[in-house]
């Protein structure tokens, strides 16, 4: 695929706890949205964050809420940031990890975010459990880390977004075999990993898409011409396609359509005649 | 910014014992391995973006549980063989041609390799035995919805299928490709019941619409080597695109091809115009605002879209005329 246009996707961040959200709110300069009272939402210029509470049900509710509040979905990247417990001793406390597979313990379903963007973190298969996990023996689990939210976030986000628009970033704050349950110690590991997490969040949100041949201004012109000439829906669609092709074939602009803003055909037959001549001009025949 | 292609290999439960799994894992040692219970859990997810995934396609190793062989569709190229079949050893293709229907056919840009090759061979043997016209061979296209030869360095399916064909007297296979992967064939002895079919396009078409594929020179180069070695070679001028100046461009292109290749050694030629299933086309249009060939004012005829009938007639008769200067007409199969 040819290189396209770079843009910054809107970051839509889901965290479980207020303490997990705080360093992100500060780093991204977010302000609380007072319109969202039951589910705390923070927003800034290119990011929104929701605090879900614990567990996958709360996570799914909050994700859905955030998706409804987001001004757009096509250029957005959902990031679930939080803590996890390691199942394997390959991971150390404070490691920031990225989930390439999410496995829901209760339903045995599995979910896969696309792994398209380069990163420098360790990847894990992440198991989402309904309650805190302790003392589980490593060989029995088909995952290297566990949390309580990711599968809920994925399922809710997938109603709105493609799998390449989702990322699950977790920090190891505990081990399932030897949990300390010391919250302040856990949060210390989490905050300490922010310098690894934040660049990854920024990197994941630099996107590229095919440069559109027809600009937004030209789209408005096409809509005006269609309205002015009272084109049918099919004709409007044909006009848009012909304009797209005209620009893709190296057309400089759509100025040739300007005169049609002055023309208001009186009856169908003359409209159709004029329309055919517009198509012929755009299609170069 | 993007991960390398095949940075990740997804392994479906149950693929580990297959030798092809080992071969592929050995050939891509740096890839991250991820377990998946059923390949469809990743390949058939909803809302995937085919073109976004093509920036860093992943590999999925799976077992095909049924349908190891399909009867060829009636509107497809059977070259007069009535026992026409095809199979899907691989889902998707390593290339990403602008006009490719796979973009609309598959939900994902990732590649699936089915590793249970013996099931494909057994099914083919059964189909040979049960073929409806026993006086004719079973004609099987093994690179039908993909480019198998281009992927030979990772999944050596062509070499294995050629060896299998050697042992099956009533089997004729076609391997269609745009690849110039000579290494994949260098050590393989030609088999008269294997047709290597190269899709050739004018230089400007390759550059603009067949991105990441070998150049026309490279394709002609490998065709020449294969002809010298005694392989059966088919040339596919398909799809012909109605681009500005198509008459002159395709005329010069045919001249160039038959200057470089001895026409009498070519088994046959397939000539076809761009056409596509209308539903696939609808899906592709939404994802490809960057390719002018998809915005042509096409005509829909039953389930297919193609150039308007008059243009089609005009193009085909012109191109057939051009080709007839190099090959007898009975060697030219026309589609579109
Ligand atoms: S080589 Fe064939 S199968 Fe592969 S992308 Fe191009 S048209 Fe599609």
XYZ file of C-alpha atoms and ligand atoms in Angstrom:
629
model
C 0.000 0.000 0.000
C 1.314 3.462 -0.838
C 2.304 5.626 2.106
C -0.647 7.720 3.146
C -1.201 10.799 5.299
C -0.046 10.775 8.895
C -2.468 11.921 11.555
C -2.856 11.746 15.318
C -5.689 9.477 16.339
C -7.894 10.530 19.231
C -6.752 8.618 22.316
C -9.626 6.975 24.162
C -8.253 5.657 27.434
C -10.009 3.283 29.796
C -8.637 2.742 33.307
C -10.160 0.871 36.221
C -8.998 2.908 39.206
C -8.694 6.603 39.888
C -5.096 5.981 41.010
C -4.323 4.402 37.610
C -5.886 7.337 35.820
C -4.151 10.114 37.773
C -0.680 10.007 36.147
C -2.299 9.863 32.705
C -4.623 12.768 33.418
C -1.631 14.822 34.527
C 0.659 13.830 31.660
C -1.987 14.466 29.003
C -3.360 17.626 30.611
C -6.956 16.356 30.796
C -9.838 18.129 32.535
C -12.894 16.508 34.086
C -15.990 16.632 31.920
C -18.655 17.802 34.340
C -21.385 16.607 31.984
C -20.559 12.993 32.800
C -21.361 12.628 36.473
C -21.926 8.951 37.171
C -18.992 7.734 35.132
C -15.969 10.035 35.501
C -14.664 11.209 32.119
C -11.685 13.500 31.515
C -11.012 15.169 28.198
C -8.319 17.181 26.461
C -7.452 18.241 22.952
C -6.547 14.818 21.595
C -7.467 12.435 24.405
C -10.389 11.311 26.539
C -10.202 9.093 29.585
C -12.809 7.204 31.555
C -12.504 5.704 35.015
C -14.470 2.473 34.930
C -14.174 0.911 38.359
C -13.117 -2.702 38.848
C -14.193 -5.695 36.825
C -15.096 -6.444 33.238
C -18.754 -5.441 33.508
C -17.859 -1.968 34.763
C -15.137 -1.812 32.115
C -17.607 -2.627 29.335
C -20.108 -0.054 30.585
C -17.488 2.673 30.847
C -16.011 1.845 27.444
C -19.427 2.074 25.817
C -20.043 5.380 27.587
C -16.713 6.743 26.376
C -17.400 5.604 22.829
C -20.704 7.473 22.882
C -19.005 10.606 24.143
C -16.152 10.438 21.603
C -16.649 12.908 18.757
C -15.440 10.389 16.188
C -14.540 6.735 15.922
C -12.841 6.424 12.546
C -9.705 8.205 13.731
C -9.606 6.985 17.286
C -7.451 4.546 19.192
C -8.760 2.880 22.321
C -6.185 2.141 24.999
C -6.895 0.122 28.086
C -4.258 1.066 30.650
C -4.015 -0.687 33.979
C -2.337 -3.157 36.219
C -1.957 -6.919 35.987
C -0.506 -9.829 37.904
C 2.143 -12.001 36.333
C 1.632 -15.723 35.955
C 5.152 -16.389 34.755
C 8.468 -15.468 36.321
C 9.590 -14.298 32.873
C 7.941 -11.031 33.941
C 9.155 -8.730 36.696
C 7.366 -6.221 38.878
C 7.081 -2.896 37.071
C 7.266 -4.427 33.565
C 4.981 -2.683 31.079
C 3.415 -5.294 28.794
C 1.197 -5.281 25.747
C -1.510 -7.938 25.297
C -1.553 -9.757 21.964
C -4.353 -12.067 23.106
C -7.088 -11.619 25.672
C -8.634 -14.709 27.143
C -11.800 -14.499 29.194
C -11.588 -17.050 31.979
C -15.346 -17.235 32.579
C -16.495 -17.660 28.973
C -13.267 -19.200 27.579
C -13.565 -16.791 24.668
C -10.451 -15.219 23.185
C -9.954 -11.816 21.580
C -7.130 -10.454 19.485
C -6.186 -6.807 19.084
C -4.160 -6.259 15.880
C -0.442 -5.856 16.525
C 0.496 -3.468 13.740
C 2.517 -0.723 15.401
C 6.147 -1.209 16.406
C 6.845 -1.178 20.111
C 9.541 -2.090 22.575
C 7.411 -3.774 25.246
C 7.051 -7.433 26.088
C 3.939 -9.055 24.700
C 1.701 -11.328 26.735
C -1.426 -13.375 26.497
C -3.662 -11.730 29.086
C -6.344 -13.598 31.008
C -9.324 -11.650 32.318
C -10.740 -13.063 35.553
C -13.917 -12.147 37.391
C -12.202 -12.004 40.788
C -8.680 -11.434 42.017
C -6.479 -14.437 41.260
C -4.134 -15.904 43.811
C -2.078 -19.028 44.125
C -2.908 -20.316 40.659
C -0.361 -22.763 39.318
C 1.383 -21.517 36.209
C 1.058 -24.566 33.881
C -2.738 -24.560 34.108
C -3.260 -21.096 32.704
C -3.130 -20.294 28.986
C -1.873 -16.766 29.711
C 1.172 -15.026 31.119
C -0.623 -12.277 33.004
C -4.077 -11.692 34.447
C -6.333 -8.693 34.956
C -10.029 -8.053 35.574
C -11.029 -5.683 32.771
C -9.488 -6.321 29.343
C -12.094 -8.724 27.903
C -14.905 -6.332 28.873
C -13.121 -3.395 27.281
C -12.413 -5.354 24.097
C -15.958 -6.584 23.629
C -17.495 -3.170 24.169
C -14.935 -1.335 22.031
C -15.286 -3.851 19.214
C -18.864 -2.695 18.690
C -17.422 0.609 17.489
C -13.817 0.065 16.474
C -11.648 -2.219 14.369
C -9.165 -4.506 16.124
C -6.247 -2.371 14.890
C -7.684 0.559 16.852
C -7.280 -1.120 20.236
C -4.347 -1.543 22.552
C -4.102 -3.181 25.969
C -1.238 -1.874 28.074
C -0.694 -3.271 31.515
C 1.932 -2.940 34.224
C 2.937 -5.969 36.279
C 2.320 -5.050 39.905
C 1.959 -8.475 41.461
C 2.432 -12.229 41.003
C -0.533 -14.594 41.154
C 1.457 -17.184 43.101
C 2.630 -14.787 45.776
C 0.339 -11.809 45.950
C 1.100 -9.210 48.607
C -2.216 -7.363 48.170
C -0.365 -4.205 49.156
C -2.154 -1.563 47.077
C 0.324 1.255 47.659
C 3.208 -0.996 46.689
C 1.339 -2.064 43.544
C 0.569 1.505 42.555
C 4.203 2.375 43.125
C 5.190 -0.155 40.438
C 2.503 1.235 38.146
C 3.507 4.881 38.489
C 7.153 3.928 38.134
C 6.426 2.484 34.697
C 4.770 5.575 33.292
C 7.930 6.550 31.409
C 7.641 3.256 29.456
C 3.908 3.506 28.950
C 3.460 7.091 27.855
C 5.713 7.006 24.753
C 3.936 3.830 23.677
C 0.560 5.499 23.967
C 1.737 8.399 21.807
C 3.363 6.091 19.258
C 0.283 3.935 18.920
C -1.796 6.946 18.009
C 0.247 8.155 15.044
C -1.679 6.708 12.166
C -1.641 6.794 8.428
C -4.507 6.490 6.021
C -4.757 6.767 2.256
C -4.741 10.450 1.351
C -8.281 11.193 0.138
C -8.316 12.372 -3.455
C -11.300 14.630 -2.818
C -10.827 17.263 -0.116
C -13.493 18.241 2.405
C -14.013 21.517 0.510
C -14.537 19.589 -2.710
C -16.971 17.269 -0.949
C -18.993 20.358 0.013
C -18.885 21.586 -3.586
C -20.171 18.218 -4.815
C -23.010 18.304 -2.295
C -23.926 21.842 -3.397
C -23.938 20.885 -7.073
C -26.089 17.836 -6.299
C -28.562 19.921 -4.302
C -28.638 22.746 -6.813
C -29.280 20.438 -9.720
C -31.685 18.269 -7.717
C -29.749 15.126 -8.564
C -31.211 11.783 -7.566
C -29.359 9.672 -5.002
C -27.954 7.446 -7.729
C -26.805 10.466 -9.709
C -25.209 11.993 -6.614
C -23.318 8.761 -6.047
C -22.220 8.677 -9.700
C -21.077 12.291 -9.442
C -19.011 11.559 -6.323
C -17.383 8.553 -7.973
C -16.609 10.431 -11.163
C -15.088 13.311 -9.142
C -12.994 10.865 -7.133
C -11.709 9.250 -10.304
C -11.051 12.617 -11.921
C -8.867 13.677 -8.987
C -7.122 10.297 -8.740
C -6.197 10.573 -12.396
C -4.321 13.783 -11.686
C -7.060 16.411 -11.925
C -5.926 19.602 -10.188
C -9.286 20.706 -8.853
C -13.009 20.445 -9.459
C -13.455 23.995 -10.725
C -15.150 22.672 -13.836
C -18.182 22.067 -11.601
C -18.497 25.708 -10.493
C -20.677 26.811 -13.452
C -23.253 24.192 -12.461
C -23.944 26.099 -9.273
C -25.482 28.743 -11.495
C -27.592 26.259 -13.451
C -30.949 25.203 -12.110
C -32.543 22.785 -14.592
C -36.291 23.261 -14.975
C -37.236 19.713 -15.714
C -35.885 16.191 -15.408
C -34.902 15.830 -19.051
C -32.682 18.915 -19.004
C -31.218 17.923 -15.642
C -30.328 14.492 -17.006
C -28.787 16.030 -20.115
C -26.635 18.398 -18.087
C -25.736 15.612 -15.700
C -24.510 13.417 -18.572
C -22.308 16.242 -19.801
C -20.817 16.684 -16.291
C -20.023 12.972 -16.137
C -18.506 13.064 -19.606
C -16.303 15.999 -18.585
C -15.143 14.238 -15.399
C -14.642 10.877 -17.054
C -12.742 12.442 -19.916
C -14.969 11.068 -22.642
C 6.291 2.781 12.627
C 4.823 -0.549 11.473
C 5.889 -3.981 12.571
C 7.541 -6.184 9.959
C 5.288 -8.440 7.931
C 4.789 -11.780 9.698
C 6.044 -10.296 12.950
C 3.463 -12.563 14.588
C 2.530 -16.169 13.876
C -0.785 -17.347 15.287
C -0.845 -21.086 15.907
C -4.181 -22.794 15.945
C -4.572 -25.572 18.518
C -3.495 -28.836 16.946
C -1.064 -27.555 14.301
C 2.132 -28.386 16.185
C 2.638 -31.974 15.008
C 2.486 -31.101 11.297
C 5.872 -30.991 9.508
C 4.836 -27.863 7.598
C 4.357 -26.032 10.904
C 7.936 -26.832 11.878
C 9.244 -25.783 8.458
C 7.472 -22.439 8.650
C 8.491 -21.736 12.245
C 12.096 -22.548 11.367
C 11.947 -20.140 8.438
C 10.562 -17.285 10.551
C 12.525 -17.697 13.781
C 12.067 -14.134 15.042
C 8.276 -14.073 14.907
C 6.214 -13.776 18.090
C 4.053 -16.877 18.521
C 0.495 -16.537 19.733
C -1.913 -19.377 20.452
C -5.416 -19.369 19.008
C -8.072 -22.017 19.668
C -9.593 -21.717 16.183
C -8.073 -19.733 13.336
C -11.438 -18.087 12.662
C -11.233 -16.353 16.041
C -8.606 -14.122 14.525
C -9.164 -14.356 10.762
C -12.931 -13.886 10.864
C -13.199 -11.151 13.528
C -15.710 -8.448 12.716
C -14.791 -4.900 11.665
C -11.245 -5.682 10.505
C -9.560 -3.243 8.183
C -8.007 -5.214 5.326
C -5.789 -2.392 4.115
C -4.583 -1.404 7.587
C -3.604 -5.033 8.196
C -1.763 -5.168 4.873
C 0.766 -2.756 6.383
C 1.947 -5.560 8.637
C 0.209 -8.809 7.720
C 0.400 -11.674 10.194
C 0.610 -15.366 9.551
C -1.950 -17.822 10.887
C -1.165 -21.538 10.826
C -4.295 -23.638 10.864
C -5.811 -26.961 9.906
C -8.430 -27.076 7.210
C -11.115 -29.317 8.573
C -13.147 -29.866 5.401
C -13.522 -28.671 1.796
C -9.997 -29.563 0.756
C -11.096 -29.320 -2.849
C -13.872 -27.333 -4.553
C -15.494 -27.720 -7.977
C -14.502 -24.779 -10.188
C -17.130 -22.068 -10.584
C -18.918 -22.056 -13.925
C -17.920 -18.481 -14.871
C -14.262 -19.294 -14.280
C -11.415 -20.320 -16.525
C -11.581 -24.061 -17.107
C -9.589 -24.075 -20.389
C -11.953 -26.703 -21.713
C -11.291 -29.176 -18.901
C -14.569 -30.498 -17.642
C -13.169 -31.922 -14.390
C -12.223 -28.463 -13.161
C -11.430 -28.026 -9.461
C -9.495 -25.694 -7.224
C -8.281 -25.684 -3.629
C -7.319 -23.153 -0.982
C -4.023 -24.064 0.617
C -3.511 -20.457 1.624
C -6.079 -17.765 2.360
C -5.020 -14.357 1.084
C -1.954 -13.290 -0.828
C 1.347 -11.654 -0.027
C 0.766 -9.050 -2.719
C -1.872 -6.335 -2.622
C -2.971 -5.512 -6.164
C -5.433 -2.628 -6.389
C -7.858 -4.691 -8.458
C -7.697 -7.852 -6.341
C -11.061 -9.275 -5.288
C -9.575 -10.821 -2.157
C -9.912 -7.398 -0.503
C -13.660 -7.835 -0.736
C -13.794 -11.585 -0.288
C -11.885 -12.013 2.974
C -12.589 -10.199 6.228
C -8.878 -9.936 7.020
C -5.619 -8.944 5.374
C -3.752 -11.624 7.326
C -2.546 -14.805 5.709
C -3.739 -18.283 6.672
C -1.592 -21.293 5.783
C -3.253 -24.667 6.133
C -0.598 -27.062 7.329
C -2.440 -30.376 6.978
C -1.203 -30.986 3.452
C -1.915 -34.736 3.545
C -5.640 -34.035 3.834
C -5.419 -31.992 0.625
C -3.555 -34.794 -1.127
C -6.051 -37.446 0.035
C -9.004 -35.311 -1.057
C -7.371 -34.782 -4.446
C -6.850 -38.535 -4.861
C -10.506 -39.127 -4.052
C -11.579 -36.434 -6.521
C -9.418 -38.045 -9.232
C -11.105 -41.383 -8.642
C -14.578 -39.880 -8.606
C -14.173 -37.360 -11.411
C -17.289 -37.073 -13.547
C -15.443 -37.353 -16.883
C -12.956 -40.203 -16.413
C -11.614 -39.871 -19.948
C -10.201 -36.439 -18.992
C -7.716 -35.598 -16.240
C -8.687 -33.796 -13.075
C -7.719 -30.194 -13.709
C -6.824 -28.566 -10.383
C -5.832 -24.952 -9.799
C -3.757 -24.847 -6.623
C -2.979 -21.124 -6.666
C -6.475 -19.961 -7.359
C -7.219 -17.279 -4.753
C -3.618 -16.544 -3.865
C -0.066 -16.544 -5.200
C 1.404 -19.786 -3.932
C 4.794 -19.554 -5.645
C 5.420 -16.120 -4.140
C 5.122 -17.698 -0.711
C 7.211 -20.777 -1.469
C 10.156 -19.573 0.633
C 7.950 -19.742 3.713
C 5.464 -22.511 2.879
C 6.917 -24.818 0.200
C 3.574 -25.970 -1.122
C 4.352 -25.756 -4.852
C 7.289 -28.145 -4.689
C 5.229 -30.628 -2.672
C 2.221 -30.435 -4.955
C 4.415 -30.834 -8.018
C 5.921 -33.999 -6.523
C 2.437 -35.250 -5.702
C 1.256 -34.546 -9.266
C 4.172 -36.540 -10.643
C 2.736 -39.581 -8.884
C -0.831 -39.024 -10.157
C -1.225 -39.782 -13.847
C -4.710 -38.349 -14.123
C -3.956 -35.038 -12.494
C -3.139 -31.773 -14.230
C -2.414 -28.764 -12.053
C -2.116 -25.061 -12.698
C 0.010 -22.790 -10.491
C -0.809 -19.175 -11.238
C 1.620 -16.522 -10.101
C 3.161 -13.087 -10.519
C 6.244 -14.196 -8.661
C 9.814 -14.304 -9.950
C 10.882 -16.778 -7.304
C 13.284 -18.867 -9.397
C 14.892 -20.398 -6.311
C 11.630 -22.142 -5.586
C 11.785 -23.969 -8.917
C 15.490 -24.269 -9.603
C 15.804 -27.689 -7.973
C 12.442 -29.039 -9.163
C 12.371 -31.154 -12.321
C 9.664 -30.082 -14.779
C 6.527 -32.154 -14.878
C 4.404 -32.216 -18.039
C 1.224 -32.228 -15.956
C 2.082 -28.993 -14.182
C 1.218 -25.696 -15.861
C 3.064 -22.685 -14.531
C 0.872 -19.713 -15.356
C 2.302 -16.208 -15.188
C 0.130 -13.148 -15.039
C 1.864 -10.452 -17.040
C 0.862 -6.797 -17.191
C 2.282 -3.713 -18.871
C 5.052 -1.992 -16.941
C 2.855 0.996 -16.022
C 0.143 -1.306 -14.659
C 2.635 -3.267 -12.557
C 4.047 -0.058 -11.133
C 0.762 1.606 -10.356
C -1.670 -1.194 -9.585
C 0.345 -4.310 -8.699
C 2.452 -2.870 -5.919
C 5.096 -5.085 -4.313
C 5.004 -7.562 -7.198
C 8.042 -8.375 -9.373
C 8.587 -6.147 -12.389
C 7.613 -7.190 -15.904
C 11.304 -7.843 -16.701
C 11.664 -10.136 -13.701
C 8.534 -12.076 -14.621
C 9.626 -12.430 -18.249
C 13.035 -13.533 -16.982
C 11.653 -16.428 -14.935
C 9.237 -17.450 -17.702
C 12.197 -17.702 -20.061
C 14.135 -19.883 -17.642
C 11.143 -22.152 -17.123
C 10.589 -22.511 -20.876
C 14.272 -23.360 -21.313
C 13.939 -26.040 -18.643
C 10.937 -27.545 -20.440
C 8.075 -26.456 -18.152
C 4.559 -26.040 -19.506
C 3.959 -22.290 -19.398
C 0.729 -20.367 -19.688
C 0.628 -16.586 -19.995
C -2.284 -14.734 -18.436
C -3.087 -11.268 -19.694
C -5.744 -10.872 -17.099
C -7.088 -8.519 -15.915
C -6.674 -6.101 -18.777
C -7.476 -2.629 -17.458
C -9.094 0.151 -19.419
C -6.467 2.750 -18.633
C -5.797 5.884 -20.677
C -4.167 4.837 -23.943
C -4.846 1.135 -23.321
C -4.711 0.219 -27.026
C -1.172 1.510 -27.481
C 0.005 0.360 -24.049
C -1.213 -3.235 -24.450
C -0.111 -3.357 -28.100
C 3.443 -2.400 -27.149
C 3.301 -4.748 -24.160
C 2.386 -7.775 -26.310
C 5.176 -6.875 -28.725
C 7.650 -6.737 -25.873
C 6.484 -10.016 -24.350
C 6.663 -11.957 -27.623
C 9.967 -10.390 -28.579
C 11.383 -11.821 -25.367
C 9.520 -15.143 -25.304
C 9.137 -17.728 -28.081
C 5.367 -17.780 -28.698
C 5.443 -21.332 -30.073
C 6.720 -22.667 -26.733
C 3.874 -21.128 -24.799
C 1.196 -23.691 -24.020
C -1.664 -21.189 -24.185
C -2.710 -17.712 -23.246
C -5.582 -16.416 -21.193
C -6.998 -13.019 -21.976
C -9.499 -11.385 -19.644
C -10.881 -7.984 -18.836
C -11.239 -6.607 -15.343
C -14.407 -7.974 -13.751
C -15.429 -8.655 -10.188
C -18.198 -9.971 -8.009
C -20.388 -6.933 -7.282
C -20.589 -7.550 -3.518
C -16.811 -7.790 -3.203
C -16.480 -4.635 -5.250
C -18.818 -2.707 -2.953
C -16.714 -3.621 0.062
C -13.460 -2.734 -1.674
C -14.672 0.643 -2.860
C -15.138 1.766 0.735
C -11.579 0.847 1.640
C -9.711 2.113 -1.403
C -10.240 5.819 -1.962
C -6.733 5.827 -3.450
C -7.091 3.813 -6.641
C -8.589 5.341 -9.776
C -9.244 2.008 -11.499
C -11.925 1.242 -8.931
C -13.844 4.415 -9.776
C -14.493 3.625 -13.413
C -18.162 3.927 -14.396
C -18.601 0.145 -14.477
C -21.700 -1.713 -15.459
C -23.317 -4.401 -13.360
C -24.457 -7.559 -15.080
C -26.124 -10.061 -12.742
C -23.587 -10.557 -9.942
C -20.552 -9.117 -11.751
C -19.316 -5.619 -12.430
C -17.174 -4.874 -15.452
C -16.711 -2.318 -18.210
C -19.848 -1.459 -20.185
C -20.708 -4.091 -22.755
C -19.778 -2.037 -25.793
C -16.385 -1.176 -24.341
C -15.827 -4.819 -23.467
C -16.595 -5.953 -26.983
C -14.356 -3.294 -28.415
C -11.479 -4.130 -26.054
C -11.665 -7.892 -26.515
C -11.801 -7.834 -30.284
C -8.921 -5.358 -30.402
C -6.761 -7.376 -27.999
C -7.566 -10.709 -29.642
C -6.549 -9.233 -32.960
C -3.276 -8.037 -31.485
C -2.535 -11.400 -29.873
C -3.393 -13.318 -33.016
C -0.309 -11.783 -34.593
C 1.783 -13.961 -32.254
C -0.291 -17.040 -31.480
C -2.866 -19.190 -33.236
C -6.371 -18.233 -32.086
C -7.062 -21.664 -30.597
C -4.319 -21.008 -28.073
C -6.100 -17.907 -26.797
C -8.768 -18.375 -24.106
C -10.838 -15.257 -23.642
C -12.783 -14.095 -20.591
C -14.812 -11.020 -19.852
S -1.251 -11.489 -7.074
Fe -3.355 -12.124 -7.538
S -4.139 -12.911 -5.608
Fe -2.307 -11.734 -5.142
S -3.019 -9.668 -4.650
Fe -2.517 -9.675 -6.820
S -4.432 -10.193 -7.847
Fe -4.686 -10.754 -5.690
